[in-house]
Amino acid sequence: MGSVPASDLRGDYKGAAPDFSVEQNWHNYTAEEHALYRRLFERQSKLVPRYACAEWIDAIGALDAAHEIPRFDAISRKLKSKTGWEIVAVPGLIPDDAFFSHLANRRFPITVWLRKPEEFDYIVEPDVFHDFFGHVPLLSDPTYADHLYEYGKGGLKAMRLDAITMLARLYWYTIEFGLMQTEAGTRAYGAGLLSSGGELAYCVDDPKPRRLPFDLERVMRTEYRIDRYQDTYFVIDSFEHLMRETAPDFTPIYARIRSLPTFAADAA
Ligand code: PHE
Ligand code: CO
């Protein structure tokens, strides 16, 4: 989500197009960067069989992205034939309107740059590893892919309705930090979990955080913290369930809940 002022961001926004896209310039990545990406990929690969949802696990292999920072055009060709999605390179976080417009056209913006070695365990802004490993595999899943497209259109609508704060909480607690109840147990599908060395096990195994059944209005009223592991997760049954719960027109929902009190991230 792009509500951070560009001056605080570390990407290079000068050469970006009006839609904030840039060339990936894949040949400019160094051997050290490819190696760092590979180490990140290897660490997460040890965790995902136990903690990721089956849809993510089913999708990652076909992307053939374990050895080096992927070429976005090759990935887009694969996604396009499956769900109509493509990925576009961006300098980093982008403004809400540009972000929603990309999603509403089945384009997922991916940060071009990779974190530094000293950020192996934790990074504040999304980088290419988070964006790719966390977000891209699920774009091969037809239901997830359709849901994210609907979310993009819903974002443009929420801007007109001055409801971005409520819709951003939905994104946070689903696309970034969502859990799914499966036959194998609780599993992660949120990108911020899938790409995290520490939170991926924490979100499933640790007794501390609350894991609430998905409740649209509760989600839209729940604040979140961006600087530590989540206190609260919301659990869906399936992507069909998420699709169904988010299908209603949000206009009357926004109107009804915008003046209700919010829940703190760690509210009991
Ligand atoms: N149903 C939402 C609306 O009317 C749009 C939306 C769909 C938002 C899916 C999020 C996810 O605004
Ligand atoms: Co993300």
mmCIF file of C-alpha atoms and ligand atoms in Angstrom:
data_model
loop_
_atom_site.group_PDB
_atom_site.id
_atom_site.type_symbol
_atom_site.label_atom_id
_atom_site.label_comp_id
_atom_site.label_asym_id
_atom_site.label_seq_id
_atom_site.Cartn_x
_atom_site.Cartn_y
_atom_site.Cartn_z
ATOM 1 C CA MET A 1 0.000 0.000 0.000
ATOM 2 C CA GLY A 2 1.374 3.321 -0.903
ATOM 3 C CA SER A 3 0.537 5.958 1.660
ATOM 4 C CA VAL A 4 4.172 6.712 2.541
ATOM 5 C CA PRO A 5 5.588 9.984 1.133
ATOM 6 C CA ALA A 6 8.020 9.238 -1.682
ATOM 7 C CA SER A 7 10.759 11.314 -0.048
ATOM 8 C CA ASP A 8 11.062 8.763 2.776
ATOM 9 C CA LEU A 9 11.436 5.813 0.425
ATOM 10 C CA ARG A 10 14.712 4.399 -0.749
ATOM 11 C CA GLY A 11 13.800 3.429 -4.319
ATOM 12 C CA ASP A 12 14.708 5.539 -7.332
ATOM 13 C CA TYR A 13 11.479 7.154 -8.506
ATOM 14 C CA LYS A 14 13.006 9.629 -10.970
ATOM 15 C CA GLY A 15 12.886 7.472 -14.088
ATOM 16 C CA ALA A 16 9.459 5.953 -13.384
ATOM 17 C CA ALA A 17 6.551 6.210 -15.818
ATOM 18 C CA PRO A 18 3.324 8.006 -14.758
ATOM 19 C CA ASP A 19 1.989 4.641 -13.539
ATOM 20 C CA PHE A 20 5.220 4.278 -11.516
ATOM 21 C CA SER A 21 6.470 1.341 -13.566
ATOM 22 C CA VAL A 22 10.172 1.043 -14.383
ATOM 23 C CA GLU A 23 12.335 -1.346 -16.375
ATOM 24 C CA GLN A 24 13.518 -4.269 -14.301
ATOM 25 C CA ASN A 25 17.018 -4.089 -15.902
ATOM 26 C CA TRP A 26 17.643 -7.636 -14.794
ATOM 27 C CA HIS A 27 21.272 -7.559 -15.996
ATOM 28 C CA ASN A 28 22.081 -4.893 -13.418
ATOM 29 C CA TYR A 29 21.615 -7.237 -10.459
ATOM 30 C CA THR A 30 24.995 -8.316 -9.097
ATOM 31 C CA ALA A 31 26.119 -11.880 -8.399
ATOM 32 C CA GLU A 32 26.011 -10.979 -4.688
ATOM 33 C CA GLU A 33 22.379 -9.935 -4.988
ATOM 34 C CA HIS A 34 21.398 -13.147 -6.741
ATOM 35 C CA ALA A 35 23.227 -15.096 -4.018
ATOM 36 C CA LEU A 36 21.452 -13.171 -1.252
ATOM 37 C CA TYR A 37 18.088 -13.783 -2.927
ATOM 38 C CA ARG A 38 18.957 -17.495 -3.159
ATOM 39 C CA ARG A 39 19.798 -17.616 0.560
ATOM 40 C CA LEU A 40 16.501 -15.926 1.436
ATOM 41 C CA PHE A 41 14.666 -18.360 -0.810
ATOM 42 C CA GLU A 42 16.406 -21.348 0.771
ATOM 43 C CA ARG A 43 15.633 -20.266 4.320
ATOM 44 C CA GLN A 44 11.932 -19.770 3.574
ATOM 45 C CA SER A 45 11.777 -23.004 1.588
ATOM 46 C CA LYS A 46 12.548 -24.921 4.763
ATOM 47 C CA LEU A 47 9.540 -23.351 6.485
ATOM 48 C CA VAL A 48 6.837 -23.289 3.838
ATOM 49 C CA PRO A 49 6.096 -27.031 3.701
ATOM 50 C CA ARG A 50 4.981 -26.779 7.310
ATOM 51 C CA TYR A 51 3.396 -23.324 7.372
ATOM 52 C CA ALA A 52 2.200 -22.208 3.910
ATOM 53 C CA CYS A 53 -1.215 -22.944 2.451
ATOM 54 C CA ALA A 54 -1.393 -25.660 -0.227
ATOM 55 C CA GLU A 55 -2.244 -23.151 -2.973
ATOM 56 C CA TRP A 56 1.045 -21.319 -2.430
ATOM 57 C CA ILE A 57 3.052 -24.563 -2.265
ATOM 58 C CA ASP A 58 1.406 -25.845 -5.436
ATOM 59 C CA ALA A 59 2.292 -22.661 -7.307
ATOM 60 C CA ILE A 60 5.897 -21.903 -6.389
ATOM 61 C CA GLY A 61 7.547 -24.788 -8.249
ATOM 62 C CA ALA A 62 6.172 -23.868 -11.659
ATOM 63 C CA LEU A 63 7.673 -20.369 -11.342
ATOM 64 C CA ASP A 64 11.206 -21.836 -11.268
ATOM 65 C CA ALA A 65 12.410 -18.943 -9.133
ATOM 66 C CA ALA A 66 14.724 -20.559 -6.588
ATOM 67 C CA HIS A 67 18.127 -19.883 -8.109
ATOM 68 C CA GLU A 68 18.274 -16.193 -8.896
ATOM 69 C CA ILE A 69 16.164 -13.057 -8.826
ATOM 70 C CA PRO A 70 13.516 -13.918 -11.409
ATOM 71 C CA ARG A 71 13.096 -12.184 -14.737
ATOM 72 C CA PHE A 72 9.733 -10.477 -14.464
ATOM 73 C CA ASP A 73 8.867 -10.881 -18.142
ATOM 74 C CA ALA A 74 9.300 -14.672 -17.969
ATOM 75 C CA ILE A 75 7.152 -14.828 -14.826
ATOM 76 C CA SER A 76 4.472 -12.682 -16.442
ATOM 77 C CA ARG A 77 4.239 -15.031 -19.402
ATOM 78 C CA LYS A 78 3.531 -17.940 -17.054
ATOM 79 C CA LEU A 79 0.987 -16.064 -14.959
ATOM 80 C CA LYS A 80 -0.729 -14.598 -17.981
ATOM 81 C CA SER A 81 -1.591 -18.002 -19.402
ATOM 82 C CA LYS A 82 -2.972 -19.187 -16.040
ATOM 83 C CA THR A 83 -4.933 -16.261 -14.600
ATOM 84 C CA GLY A 84 -4.353 -13.256 -16.857
ATOM 85 C CA TRP A 85 -2.035 -11.545 -14.351
ATOM 86 C CA GLU A 86 1.365 -10.014 -15.025
ATOM 87 C CA ILE A 87 3.927 -8.404 -12.772
ATOM 88 C CA VAL A 88 5.404 -4.936 -13.311
ATOM 89 C CA ALA A 89 8.582 -3.498 -11.843
ATOM 90 C CA VAL A 90 8.230 -0.435 -9.587
ATOM 91 C CA PRO A 91 10.771 1.545 -7.521
ATOM 92 C CA GLY A 92 9.051 0.599 -4.230
ATOM 93 C CA LEU A 93 5.810 1.589 -2.539
ATOM 94 C CA ILE A 94 3.608 3.618 -4.874
ATOM 95 C CA PRO A 95 0.603 5.905 -4.281
ATOM 96 C CA ASP A 96 -2.765 4.273 -3.638
ATOM 97 C CA ASP A 97 -4.356 5.304 -6.927
ATOM 98 C CA ALA A 98 -1.486 3.859 -8.993
ATOM 99 C CA PHE A 99 -1.459 0.691 -6.894
ATOM 100 C CA PHE A 100 -5.194 0.070 -7.213
ATOM 101 C CA SER A 101 -5.132 0.841 -10.953
ATOM 102 C CA HIS A 102 -2.464 -1.800 -11.483
ATOM 103 C CA LEU A 103 -4.454 -4.418 -9.565
ATOM 104 C CA ALA A 104 -7.658 -3.489 -11.377
ATOM 105 C CA ASN A 105 -5.792 -4.294 -14.609
ATOM 106 C CA ARG A 106 -4.368 -7.570 -13.298
ATOM 107 C CA ARG A 107 -0.886 -6.161 -12.888
ATOM 108 C CA PHE A 108 0.946 -6.722 -9.612
ATOM 109 C CA PRO A 109 3.638 -4.115 -8.830
ATOM 110 C CA ILE A 110 6.930 -5.660 -7.677
ATOM 111 C CA THR A 111 9.758 -3.661 -6.106
ATOM 112 C CA VAL A 112 12.897 -4.009 -8.246
ATOM 113 C CA TRP A 113 15.561 -3.728 -5.570
ATOM 114 C CA LEU A 114 16.757 -6.337 -3.107
ATOM 115 C CA ARG A 115 17.481 -5.724 0.573
ATOM 116 C CA LYS A 116 21.059 -5.435 1.893
ATOM 117 C CA PRO A 117 22.750 -8.452 3.533
ATOM 118 C CA GLU A 118 22.360 -6.853 6.985
ATOM 119 C CA GLU A 119 18.581 -6.832 6.410
ATOM 120 C CA PHE A 120 18.430 -10.593 5.950
ATOM 121 C CA ASP A 121 16.065 -11.091 8.894
ATOM 122 C CA TYR A 122 14.079 -7.903 8.867
ATOM 123 C CA ILE A 123 13.306 -5.146 6.411
ATOM 124 C CA VAL A 124 10.951 -2.209 6.850
ATOM 125 C CA GLU A 125 9.978 -1.575 3.211
ATOM 126 C CA PRO A 126 8.946 -4.359 0.852
ATOM 127 C CA ASP A 127 11.762 -5.487 -1.476
ATOM 128 C CA VAL A 128 11.824 -7.840 -4.456
ATOM 129 C CA PHE A 129 12.108 -10.888 -2.214
ATOM 130 C CA HIS A 130 9.008 -10.052 -0.164
ATOM 131 C CA ASP A 131 7.029 -8.950 -3.192
ATOM 132 C CA PHE A 132 7.975 -11.940 -5.290
ATOM 133 C CA PHE A 133 8.084 -14.807 -2.801
ATOM 134 C CA GLY A 134 5.114 -13.593 -0.778
ATOM 135 C CA HIS A 135 2.737 -12.270 -3.394
ATOM 136 C CA VAL A 136 3.444 -13.754 -6.795
ATOM 137 C CA PRO A 137 2.865 -17.523 -6.401
ATOM 138 C CA LEU A 138 -0.758 -17.040 -5.368
ATOM 139 C CA LEU A 139 -1.418 -15.017 -8.515
ATOM 140 C CA SER A 140 -1.476 -18.448 -10.228
ATOM 141 C CA ASP A 141 -4.494 -19.470 -8.150
ATOM 142 C CA PRO A 142 -7.664 -18.563 -10.073
ATOM 143 C CA THR A 143 -9.795 -17.663 -7.051
ATOM 144 C CA TYR A 144 -7.085 -15.662 -5.313
ATOM 145 C CA ALA A 145 -6.268 -13.945 -8.614
ATOM 146 C CA ASP A 146 -9.888 -12.939 -9.164
ATOM 147 C CA HIS A 147 -10.191 -11.729 -5.594
ATOM 148 C CA LEU A 148 -7.147 -9.458 -5.928
ATOM 149 C CA TYR A 149 -8.522 -8.015 -9.147
ATOM 150 C CA GLU A 150 -11.809 -7.252 -7.349
ATOM 151 C CA TYR A 151 -9.810 -5.721 -4.523
ATOM 152 C CA GLY A 152 -8.106 -3.362 -6.993
ATOM 153 C CA LYS A 153 -11.426 -2.161 -8.348
ATOM 154 C CA GLY A 154 -12.693 -1.893 -4.778
ATOM 155 C CA GLY A 155 -9.677 0.281 -3.954
ATOM 156 C CA LEU A 156 -10.484 2.799 -6.671
ATOM 157 C CA LYS A 157 -14.036 2.889 -5.372
ATOM 158 C CA ALA A 158 -12.909 3.271 -1.754
ATOM 159 C CA MET A 159 -10.824 6.306 -2.787
ATOM 160 C CA ARG A 160 -13.966 7.982 -4.093
ATOM 161 C CA LEU A 161 -15.766 7.079 -0.844
ATOM 162 C CA ASP A 162 -12.924 8.256 1.414
ATOM 163 C CA ALA A 163 -12.749 4.734 2.850
ATOM 164 C CA ILE A 164 -9.108 3.796 2.243
ATOM 165 C CA THR A 165 -8.290 3.354 5.926
ATOM 166 C CA MET A 166 -10.974 0.672 6.271
ATOM 167 C CA LEU A 167 -10.047 -1.080 3.025
ATOM 168 C CA ALA A 168 -6.320 -0.968 3.853
ATOM 169 C CA ARG A 169 -7.014 -2.903 7.058
ATOM 170 C CA LEU A 170 -8.682 -5.590 4.972
ATOM 171 C CA TYR A 171 -5.579 -5.820 2.760
ATOM 172 C CA TRP A 172 -3.325 -5.967 5.793
ATOM 173 C CA TYR A 173 -5.216 -8.767 7.533
ATOM 174 C CA THR A 174 -5.739 -10.852 4.379
ATOM 175 C CA ILE A 175 -3.254 -10.303 1.532
ATOM 176 C CA GLU A 176 -0.372 -9.453 3.882
ATOM 177 C CA PHE A 177 -1.053 -11.348 7.128
ATOM 178 C CA GLY A 178 -3.923 -13.714 6.420
ATOM 179 C CA LEU A 179 -4.243 -17.230 7.826
ATOM 180 C CA MET A 180 -6.316 -20.082 6.430
ATOM 181 C CA GLN A 181 -7.871 -23.009 8.301
ATOM 182 C CA THR A 182 -7.126 -26.197 6.341
ATOM 183 C CA GLU A 183 -7.369 -29.929 6.931
ATOM 184 C CA ALA A 184 -3.649 -29.879 7.663
ATOM 185 C CA GLY A 185 -4.141 -27.181 10.307
ATOM 186 C CA THR A 186 -3.736 -23.419 10.307
ATOM 187 C CA ARG A 187 -1.646 -22.216 7.362
ATOM 188 C CA ALA A 188 -0.389 -18.850 6.140
ATOM 189 C CA TYR A 189 -1.385 -17.239 2.861
ATOM 190 C CA GLY A 190 -0.433 -13.629 3.680
ATOM 191 C CA ALA A 191 2.668 -12.387 1.876
ATOM 192 C CA GLY A 192 4.134 -10.698 4.943
ATOM 193 C CA LEU A 193 4.068 -14.064 6.676
ATOM 194 C CA LEU A 194 5.297 -16.197 3.778
ATOM 195 C CA SER A 195 8.382 -14.008 3.267
ATOM 196 C CA SER A 196 9.226 -13.673 6.976
ATOM 197 C CA GLY A 197 11.961 -15.747 8.600
ATOM 198 C CA GLY A 198 10.430 -15.413 12.062
ATOM 199 C CA GLU A 199 6.734 -14.628 11.778
ATOM 200 C CA LEU A 200 5.883 -17.571 9.522
ATOM 201 C CA ALA A 201 6.322 -20.072 12.357
ATOM 202 C CA TYR A 202 5.090 -17.596 14.988
ATOM 203 C CA CYS A 203 1.752 -16.950 13.290
ATOM 204 C CA VAL A 204 0.890 -20.648 13.284
ATOM 205 C CA ASP A 205 2.626 -22.065 16.375
ATOM 206 C CA ASP A 206 2.881 -19.347 19.007
ATOM 207 C CA PRO A 207 0.110 -19.283 21.633
ATOM 208 C CA LYS A 208 0.392 -15.505 22.108
ATOM 209 C CA PRO A 209 -1.425 -13.897 19.148
ATOM 210 C CA ARG A 210 -5.192 -14.024 18.725
ATOM 211 C CA ARG A 211 -6.493 -15.946 15.724
ATOM 212 C CA LEU A 212 -10.033 -14.797 15.033
ATOM 213 C CA PRO A 213 -12.381 -16.185 12.427
ATOM 214 C CA PHE A 214 -12.591 -13.791 9.491
ATOM 215 C CA ASP A 215 -15.217 -11.126 10.111
ATOM 216 C CA LEU A 216 -15.286 -8.356 7.507
ATOM 217 C CA GLU A 217 -16.481 -5.542 9.742
ATOM 218 C CA ARG A 218 -14.212 -6.511 12.593
ATOM 219 C CA VAL A 219 -11.247 -6.579 10.191
ATOM 220 C CA MET A 220 -12.110 -3.152 8.802
ATOM 221 C CA ARG A 221 -12.245 -1.782 12.340
ATOM 222 C CA THR A 222 -9.010 -3.341 13.596
ATOM 223 C CA GLU A 223 -5.869 -1.200 13.708
ATOM 224 C CA TYR A 224 -2.531 -2.748 12.878
ATOM 225 C CA ARG A 225 1.123 -2.373 13.755
ATOM 226 C CA ILE A 226 3.726 -2.371 11.018
ATOM 227 C CA ASP A 227 6.738 -2.593 13.318
ATOM 228 C CA ARG A 228 6.379 -5.996 15.002
ATOM 229 C CA TYR A 229 4.749 -9.398 14.715
ATOM 230 C CA GLN A 230 0.973 -9.145 14.594
ATOM 231 C CA ASP A 231 -1.117 -9.408 17.765
ATOM 232 C CA THR A 232 -4.188 -10.496 15.851
ATOM 233 C CA TYR A 233 -4.665 -12.677 12.783
ATOM 234 C CA PHE A 234 -7.900 -13.363 10.949
ATOM 235 C CA VAL A 235 -8.520 -16.859 9.628
ATOM 236 C CA ILE A 236 -10.397 -17.680 6.417
ATOM 237 C CA ASP A 237 -11.639 -21.140 5.400
ATOM 238 C CA SER A 238 -10.607 -20.871 1.769
ATOM 239 C CA PHE A 239 -10.115 -18.311 -0.981
ATOM 240 C CA GLU A 240 -13.726 -18.983 -2.027
ATOM 241 C CA HIS A 241 -14.734 -17.987 1.508
ATOM 242 C CA LEU A 242 -12.702 -14.766 1.243
ATOM 243 C CA MET A 243 -14.209 -14.056 -2.166
ATOM 244 C CA ARG A 244 -17.727 -14.552 -0.812
ATOM 245 C CA GLU A 245 -17.184 -12.397 2.274
ATOM 246 C CA THR A 246 -15.764 -9.505 0.243
ATOM 247 C CA ALA A 247 -18.284 -9.684 -2.623
ATOM 248 C CA PRO A 248 -20.989 -7.411 -1.118
ATOM 249 C CA ASP A 249 -21.060 -3.729 -1.999
ATOM 250 C CA PHE A 250 -18.929 -2.063 0.667
ATOM 251 C CA THR A 251 -20.585 1.360 0.257
ATOM 252 C CA PRO A 252 -23.217 0.873 3.004
ATOM 253 C CA ILE A 253 -20.721 -0.995 5.175
ATOM 254 C CA TYR A 254 -18.238 1.890 5.056
ATOM 255 C CA ALA A 255 -21.049 4.321 5.868
ATOM 256 C CA ARG A 256 -22.155 2.275 8.854
ATOM 257 C CA ILE A 257 -18.793 1.499 10.440
ATOM 258 C CA ARG A 258 -16.748 4.622 9.733
ATOM 259 C CA SER A 259 -17.880 6.305 12.944
ATOM 260 C CA LEU A 260 -17.769 3.201 15.142
ATOM 261 C CA PRO A 261 -14.838 2.774 17.526
ATOM 262 C CA THR A 262 -11.825 0.836 16.267
ATOM 263 C CA PHE A 263 -10.195 -2.163 17.924
ATOM 264 C CA ALA A 264 -6.552 -1.781 18.931
ATOM 265 C CA ALA A 265 -4.235 -4.320 17.315
ATOM 266 C CA ASP A 266 -3.930 -6.059 20.683
ATOM 267 C CA ALA A 267 -7.524 -5.552 21.855
ATOM 268 C CA ALA A 268 -8.735 -8.478 23.911
HETATM 269 N N1 PHE B 1 -16.945 -5.630 -2.631
HETATM 270 C C1 PHE B 1 -16.024 -4.528 -2.497
HETATM 271 C C2 PHE B 1 -16.750 -3.170 -2.741
HETATM 272 O O1 PHE B 1 -17.876 -3.133 -3.112
HETATM 273 C C3 PHE B 1 -14.853 -4.646 -3.442
HETATM 274 C C4 PHE B 1 -13.865 -5.627 -2.947
HETATM 275 C C5 PHE B 1 -13.811 -6.921 -3.421
HETATM 276 C C6 PHE B 1 -12.954 -5.241 -1.972
HETATM 277 C C7 PHE B 1 -12.870 -7.826 -2.961
HETATM 278 C C8 PHE B 1 -12.029 -6.149 -1.495
HETATM 279 C C9 PHE B 1 -11.984 -7.426 -1.986
HETATM 280 O O2 PHE B 1 -16.149 -2.158 -2.543
HETATM 281 CO CO CO B 2 3.363 -7.080 0.548
#
